[in-house]
Tab-separated table of C-alpha atoms in Angstrom:
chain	number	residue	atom	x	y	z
P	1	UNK	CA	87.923	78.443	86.742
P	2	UNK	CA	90.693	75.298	86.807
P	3	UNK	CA	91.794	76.779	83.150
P	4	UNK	CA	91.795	79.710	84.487
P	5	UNK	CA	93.916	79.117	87.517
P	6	UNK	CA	96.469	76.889	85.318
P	7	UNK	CA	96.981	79.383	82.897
P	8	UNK	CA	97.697	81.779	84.899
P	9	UNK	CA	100.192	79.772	87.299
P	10	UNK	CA	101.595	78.715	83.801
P	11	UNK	CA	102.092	82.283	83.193
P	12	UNK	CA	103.190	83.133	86.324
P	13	UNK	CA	106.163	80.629	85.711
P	14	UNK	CA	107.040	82.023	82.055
P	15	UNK	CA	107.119	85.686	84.287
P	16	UNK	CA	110.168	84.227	86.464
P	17	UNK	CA	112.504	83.407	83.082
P	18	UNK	CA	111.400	86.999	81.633
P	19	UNK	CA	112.914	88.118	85.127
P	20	UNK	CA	116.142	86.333	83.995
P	21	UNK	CA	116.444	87.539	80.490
P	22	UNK	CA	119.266	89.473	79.336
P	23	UNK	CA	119.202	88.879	75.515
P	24	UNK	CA	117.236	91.478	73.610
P	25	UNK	CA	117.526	89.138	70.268
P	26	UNK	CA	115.929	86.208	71.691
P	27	UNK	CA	112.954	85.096	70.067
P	28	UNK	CA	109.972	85.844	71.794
P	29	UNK	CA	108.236	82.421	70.363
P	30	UNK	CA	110.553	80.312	72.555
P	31	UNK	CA	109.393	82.044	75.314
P	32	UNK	CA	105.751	80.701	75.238
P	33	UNK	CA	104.138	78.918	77.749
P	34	UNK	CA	102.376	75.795	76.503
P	35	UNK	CA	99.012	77.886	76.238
P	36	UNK	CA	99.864	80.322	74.005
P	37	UNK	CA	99.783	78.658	71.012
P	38	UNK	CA	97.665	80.812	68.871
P	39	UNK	CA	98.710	83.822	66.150
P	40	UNK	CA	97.065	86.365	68.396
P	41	UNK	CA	98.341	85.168	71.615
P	42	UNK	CA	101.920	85.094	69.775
P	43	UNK	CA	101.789	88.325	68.655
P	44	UNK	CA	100.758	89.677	72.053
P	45	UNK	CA	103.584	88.567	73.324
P	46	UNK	CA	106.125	89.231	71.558
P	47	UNK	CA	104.684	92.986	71.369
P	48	UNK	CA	105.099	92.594	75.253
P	49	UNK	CA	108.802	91.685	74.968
P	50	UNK	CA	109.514	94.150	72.539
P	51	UNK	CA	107.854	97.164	74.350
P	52	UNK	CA	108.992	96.061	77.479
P	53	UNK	CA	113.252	95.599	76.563
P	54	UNK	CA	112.839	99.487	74.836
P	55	UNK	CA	111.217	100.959	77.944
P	56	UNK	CA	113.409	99.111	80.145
P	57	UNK	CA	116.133	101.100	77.961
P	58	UNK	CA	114.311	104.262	78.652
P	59	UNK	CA	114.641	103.747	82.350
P	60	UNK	CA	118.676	103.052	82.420
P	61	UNK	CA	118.785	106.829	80.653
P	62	UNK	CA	116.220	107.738	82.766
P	63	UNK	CA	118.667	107.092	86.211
P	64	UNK	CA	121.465	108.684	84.224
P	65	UNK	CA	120.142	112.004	84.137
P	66	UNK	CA	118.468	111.708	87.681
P	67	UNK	CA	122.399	111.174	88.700
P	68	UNK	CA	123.747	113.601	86.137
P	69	UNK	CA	120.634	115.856	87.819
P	70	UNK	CA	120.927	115.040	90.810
P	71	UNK	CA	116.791	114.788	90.772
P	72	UNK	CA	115.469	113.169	93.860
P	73	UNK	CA	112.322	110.476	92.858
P	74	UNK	CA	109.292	109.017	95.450
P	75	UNK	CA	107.370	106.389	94.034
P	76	UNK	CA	104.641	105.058	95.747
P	77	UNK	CA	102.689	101.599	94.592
P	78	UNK	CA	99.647	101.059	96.344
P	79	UNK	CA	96.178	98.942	95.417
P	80	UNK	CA	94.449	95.764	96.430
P	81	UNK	CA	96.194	92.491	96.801
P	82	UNK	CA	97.428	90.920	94.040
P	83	UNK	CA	96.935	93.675	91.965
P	84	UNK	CA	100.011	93.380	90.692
P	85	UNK	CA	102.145	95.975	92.165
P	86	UNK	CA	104.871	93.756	93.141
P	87	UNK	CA	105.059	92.816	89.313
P	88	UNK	CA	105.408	96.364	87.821
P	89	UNK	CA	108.425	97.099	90.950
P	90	UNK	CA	110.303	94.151	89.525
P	91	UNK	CA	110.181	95.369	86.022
P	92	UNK	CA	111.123	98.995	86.960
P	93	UNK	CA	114.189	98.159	88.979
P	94	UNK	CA	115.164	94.864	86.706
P	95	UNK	CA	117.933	96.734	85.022
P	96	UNK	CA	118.658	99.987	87.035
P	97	UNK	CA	121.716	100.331	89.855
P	98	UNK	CA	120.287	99.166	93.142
P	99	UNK	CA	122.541	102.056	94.968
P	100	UNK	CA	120.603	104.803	92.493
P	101	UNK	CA	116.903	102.995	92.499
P	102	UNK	CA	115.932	101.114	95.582
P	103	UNK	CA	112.633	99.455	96.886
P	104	UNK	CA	111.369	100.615	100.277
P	105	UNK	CA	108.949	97.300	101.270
P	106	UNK	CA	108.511	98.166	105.368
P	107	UNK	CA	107.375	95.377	107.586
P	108	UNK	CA	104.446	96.104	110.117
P	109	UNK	CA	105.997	98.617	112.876
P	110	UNK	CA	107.269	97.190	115.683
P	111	UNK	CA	106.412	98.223	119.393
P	112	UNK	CA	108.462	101.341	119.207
P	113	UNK	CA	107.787	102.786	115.720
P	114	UNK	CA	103.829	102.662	117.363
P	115	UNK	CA	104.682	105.093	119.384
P	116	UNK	CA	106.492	107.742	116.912
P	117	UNK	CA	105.180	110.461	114.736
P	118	UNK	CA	102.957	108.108	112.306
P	119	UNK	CA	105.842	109.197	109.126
P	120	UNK	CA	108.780	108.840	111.109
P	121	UNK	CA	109.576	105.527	109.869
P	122	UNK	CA	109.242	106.564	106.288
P	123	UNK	CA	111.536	109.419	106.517
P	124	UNK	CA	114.845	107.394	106.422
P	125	UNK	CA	113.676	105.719	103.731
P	126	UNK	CA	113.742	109.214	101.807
P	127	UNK	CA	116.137	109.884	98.623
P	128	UNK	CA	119.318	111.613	98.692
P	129	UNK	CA	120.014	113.799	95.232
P	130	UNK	CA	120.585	111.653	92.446
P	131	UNK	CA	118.411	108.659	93.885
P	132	UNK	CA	114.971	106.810	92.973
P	133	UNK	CA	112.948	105.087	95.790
P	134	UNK	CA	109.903	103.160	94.927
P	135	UNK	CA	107.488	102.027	98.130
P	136	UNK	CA	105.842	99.089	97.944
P	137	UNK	CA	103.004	100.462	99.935
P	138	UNK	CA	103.790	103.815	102.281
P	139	UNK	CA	102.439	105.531	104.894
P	140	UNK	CA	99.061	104.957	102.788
P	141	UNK	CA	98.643	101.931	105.098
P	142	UNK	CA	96.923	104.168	107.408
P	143	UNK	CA	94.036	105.009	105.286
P	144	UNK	CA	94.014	101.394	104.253
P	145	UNK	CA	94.752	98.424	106.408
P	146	UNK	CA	95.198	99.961	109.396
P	147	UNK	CA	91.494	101.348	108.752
P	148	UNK	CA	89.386	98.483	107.223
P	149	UNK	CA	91.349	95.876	109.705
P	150	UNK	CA	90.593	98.461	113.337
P	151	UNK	CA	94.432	99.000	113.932
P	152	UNK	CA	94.104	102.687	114.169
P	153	UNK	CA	91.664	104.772	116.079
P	154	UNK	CA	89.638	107.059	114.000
P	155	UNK	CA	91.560	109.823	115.625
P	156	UNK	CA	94.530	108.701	114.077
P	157	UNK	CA	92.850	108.027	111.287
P	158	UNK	CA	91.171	111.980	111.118
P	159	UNK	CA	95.022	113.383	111.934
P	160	UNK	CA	96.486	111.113	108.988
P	161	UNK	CA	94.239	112.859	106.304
P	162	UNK	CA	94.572	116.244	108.209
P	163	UNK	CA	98.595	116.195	107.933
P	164	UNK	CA	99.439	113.926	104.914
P	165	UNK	CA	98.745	116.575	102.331
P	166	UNK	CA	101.000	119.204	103.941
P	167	UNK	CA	103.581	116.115	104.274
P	168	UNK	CA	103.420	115.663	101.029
P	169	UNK	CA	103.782	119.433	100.025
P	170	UNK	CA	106.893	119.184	102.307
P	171	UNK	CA	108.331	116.470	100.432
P	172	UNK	CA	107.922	118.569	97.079
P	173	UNK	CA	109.103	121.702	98.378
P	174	UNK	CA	112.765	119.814	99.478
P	175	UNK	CA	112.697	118.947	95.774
P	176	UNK	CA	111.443	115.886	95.796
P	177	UNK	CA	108.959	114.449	92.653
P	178	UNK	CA	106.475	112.803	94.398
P	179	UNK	CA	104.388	110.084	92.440
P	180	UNK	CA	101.610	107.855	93.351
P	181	UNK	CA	99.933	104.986	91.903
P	182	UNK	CA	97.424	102.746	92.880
P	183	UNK	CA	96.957	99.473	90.980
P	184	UNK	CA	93.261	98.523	90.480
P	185	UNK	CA	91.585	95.282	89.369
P	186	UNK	CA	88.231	94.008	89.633
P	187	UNK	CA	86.838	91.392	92.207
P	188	UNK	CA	86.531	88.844	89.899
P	189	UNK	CA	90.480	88.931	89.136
P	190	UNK	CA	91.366	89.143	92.622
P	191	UNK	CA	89.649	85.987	93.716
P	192	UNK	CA	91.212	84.290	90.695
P	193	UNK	CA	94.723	85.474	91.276
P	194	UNK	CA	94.297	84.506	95.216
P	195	UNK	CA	92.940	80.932	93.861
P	196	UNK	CA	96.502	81.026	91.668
P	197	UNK	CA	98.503	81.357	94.688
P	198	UNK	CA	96.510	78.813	96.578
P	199	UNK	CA	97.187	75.892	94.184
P	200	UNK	CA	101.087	77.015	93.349
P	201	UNK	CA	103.109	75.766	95.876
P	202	UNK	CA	106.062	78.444	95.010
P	203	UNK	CA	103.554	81.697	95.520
P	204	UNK	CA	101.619	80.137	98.679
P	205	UNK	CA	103.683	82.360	100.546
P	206	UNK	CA	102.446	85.614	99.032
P	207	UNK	CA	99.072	84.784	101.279
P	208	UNK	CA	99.026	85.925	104.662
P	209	UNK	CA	96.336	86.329	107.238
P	210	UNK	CA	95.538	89.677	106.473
P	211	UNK	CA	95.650	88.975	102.417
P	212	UNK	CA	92.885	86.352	102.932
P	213	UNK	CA	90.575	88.862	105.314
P	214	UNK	CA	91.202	91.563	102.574
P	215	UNK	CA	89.219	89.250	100.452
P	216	UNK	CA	86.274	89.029	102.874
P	217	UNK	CA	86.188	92.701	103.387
P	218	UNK	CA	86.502	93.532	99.657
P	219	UNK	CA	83.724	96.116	99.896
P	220	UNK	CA	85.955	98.030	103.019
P	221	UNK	CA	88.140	98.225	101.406
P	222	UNK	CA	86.842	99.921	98.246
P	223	UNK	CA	85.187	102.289	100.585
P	224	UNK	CA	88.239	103.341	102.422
P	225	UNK	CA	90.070	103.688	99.018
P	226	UNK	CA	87.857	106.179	97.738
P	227	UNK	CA	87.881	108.369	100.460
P	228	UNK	CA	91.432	108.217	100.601
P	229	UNK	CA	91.578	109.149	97.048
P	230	UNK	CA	89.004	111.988	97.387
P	231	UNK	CA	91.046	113.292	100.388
P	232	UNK	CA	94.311	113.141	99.328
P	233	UNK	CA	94.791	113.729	95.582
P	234	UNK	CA	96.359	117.000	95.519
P	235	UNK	CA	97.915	119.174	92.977
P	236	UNK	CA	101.298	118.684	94.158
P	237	UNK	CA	101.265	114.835	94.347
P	238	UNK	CA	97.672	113.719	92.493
P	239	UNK	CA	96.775	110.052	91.985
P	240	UNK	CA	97.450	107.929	89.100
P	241	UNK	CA	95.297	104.484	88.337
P	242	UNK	CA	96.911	101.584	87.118
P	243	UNK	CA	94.130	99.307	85.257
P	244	UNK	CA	95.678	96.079	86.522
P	245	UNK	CA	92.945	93.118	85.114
P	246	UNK	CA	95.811	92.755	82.335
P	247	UNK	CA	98.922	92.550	84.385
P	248	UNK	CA	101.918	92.808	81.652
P	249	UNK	CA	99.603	95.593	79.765
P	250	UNK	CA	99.036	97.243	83.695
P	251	UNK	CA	103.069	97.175	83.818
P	252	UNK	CA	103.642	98.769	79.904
P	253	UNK	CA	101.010	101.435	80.827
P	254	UNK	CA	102.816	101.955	84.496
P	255	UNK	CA	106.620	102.570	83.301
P	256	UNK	CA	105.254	103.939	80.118
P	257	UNK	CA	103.323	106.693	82.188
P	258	UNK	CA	106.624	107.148	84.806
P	259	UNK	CA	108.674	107.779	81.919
P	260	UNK	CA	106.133	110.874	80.725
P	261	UNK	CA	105.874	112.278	84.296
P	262	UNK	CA	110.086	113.478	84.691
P	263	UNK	CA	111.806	115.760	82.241
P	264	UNK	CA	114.912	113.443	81.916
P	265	UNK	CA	117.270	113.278	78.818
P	266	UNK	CA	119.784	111.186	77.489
P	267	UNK	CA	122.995	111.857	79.055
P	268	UNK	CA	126.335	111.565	76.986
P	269	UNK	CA	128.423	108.659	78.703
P	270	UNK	CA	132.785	108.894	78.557
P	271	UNK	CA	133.783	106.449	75.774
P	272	UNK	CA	135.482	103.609	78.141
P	273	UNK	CA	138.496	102.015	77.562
P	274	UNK	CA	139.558	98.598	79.150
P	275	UNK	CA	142.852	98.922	80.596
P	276	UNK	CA	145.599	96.128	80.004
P	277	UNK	CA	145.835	93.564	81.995
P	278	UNK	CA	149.577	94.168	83.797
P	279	UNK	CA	151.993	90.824	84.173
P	280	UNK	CA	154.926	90.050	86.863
P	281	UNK	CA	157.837	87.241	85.998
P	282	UNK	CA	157.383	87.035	90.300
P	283	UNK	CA	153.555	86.391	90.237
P	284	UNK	CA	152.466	82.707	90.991
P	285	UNK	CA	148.889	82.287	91.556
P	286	UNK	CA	148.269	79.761	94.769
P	287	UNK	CA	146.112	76.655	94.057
P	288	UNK	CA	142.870	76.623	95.789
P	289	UNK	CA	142.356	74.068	98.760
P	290	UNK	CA	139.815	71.366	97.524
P	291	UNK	CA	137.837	71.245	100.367
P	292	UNK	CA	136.716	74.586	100.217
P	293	UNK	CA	135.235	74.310	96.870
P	294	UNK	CA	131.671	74.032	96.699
P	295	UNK	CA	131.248	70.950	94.899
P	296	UNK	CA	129.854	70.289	90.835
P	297	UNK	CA	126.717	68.793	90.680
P	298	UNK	CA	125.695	70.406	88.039
């Protein structure tokens, strides 16, 4: 299990300079953590980098057309702890125009939003045409959390599976594609990934209260997702399950999949030209005061 754990926080570490890479030609062997040292593990990764630079591509001509379209996108991510959602969100956006793809990550409602229609505080959140929204976790909370941890009554709970299917059919009939995943791993990987984030002192963070009693209540929690499954997979907005033990394969698989679910096409860009640079005889450019410059330590 300590291999285990210090792989993966190795990992976990090589993940944050993949974040940062904007190179396509780099070689994938200087991106190795110390572990990886053998053929296989080599070639697995650079198979990673490859697939995941072309489908990364994909995605930029992907929010072309939806602005060229106009298309209007809902993406939900939902699954256990640490399944890896947060992972596959960062990939998807990495590259794309925050103002045409943005992440909708809503804290727990406050006093107020309690006491609103329960999808209130999603709506805002909605696309305009030409826009992609991804939620990490949506009003799926209520079959979820808000179930297993007793912070909704089970009339609430009833009225959220009697009206969340015609929301949803709402949502599509205003021309919006509705898509929903839900990242699943196994019980072994969750208690090693939570082990992970106990021993790295950069992740400790990711654990809260509630991830830690999610752990405890494991078997909850698998109930409650397969009745919300059962009760809301619909033929206007079904499920889609992310196998998530692998987490770089779970992300291929995940944008991979996205990519096959909207009819987008390559849109021809203008050439571009870069302008000349214009020059005044009367132009002097002012020195900058010292004290206002943030100092080189590096």
């Amino acid at each position: 299990m300590l291999e285990r754990i210090g792989r993966d926080i190795a990992d976990s570490y090589d993940e944050e300079l993949e974040l940062e890479l904007d190179d396509r030609d780099l070689d994938p062997d200087t991106l190795l953590p110390p572990h990886a040292r053998s053929d296989e593990e080599k070639e697995a990764r650079r198979m990673y980098f490859r697939e995941l630079f072309r489908l990364q591509a994909e995605l930029v001509k992907l929010q072309d057309w939806v602005v060229h379209t106009g298309h209007k996108v809902v993406i939900l991510f939902e699954g256990r702890d640490a399944a890896g959602k947060g992972g596959a969100i960062k990939r998807i956006v990495q590259r794309l125009n925050p103002r045409v793809c943005r992440v909708a990550a809503l804290p727990a409602p406050n006093d107020r939003e309690r006491t609103q229609w329960y999808f209130q505080r999603y709506v805002p959140h909605l696309p305009a045409a030409g826009e992609i929204v991804l939620f990490d976790r949506s009003w799926y909370n209520r079959a979820g959390v808000e179930r297993v941890m007793g912070f909704c009554t089970d009339e609430q709970y009833e009225e959220f599976f009697q009206t969340v299917p015609e929301f949803e059919r709402m949502l599509v009939r205003s021309g919006i594609q509705l898509i929903k995943y839900w990242f699943s791993i196994s019980d072994e990987e969750q208690n090693a990934r939570f082990l992970s984030r106990i021993h790295d002192p950069l992740k400790q963070w990711k654990l809260s209260p509630m991830d830690l009693e999610s752990r405890r209540r494991w078997e909850e929690y698998t109930k409650a997702k397969e009745i919300m499954l059962e009760r809301t997979h619909i033929p206007e907005a079904k499920w889609w399950i992310v196998q998530g033990v692998d987490k770089k394969r779970a992300r291929l698989n995940c944008i991979h999949h996205l990519l096959d679910q909207i009819p987008y096409e390559e849109v021809d860009r203008p050439s571009i030209a870069l302008p000349e640079r214009e020059y005044h005889e009367d132009y002097v450019r002012r020195p900058v005061p010292p004290e206002i410059i943030v100092p080189e330590i590096y």
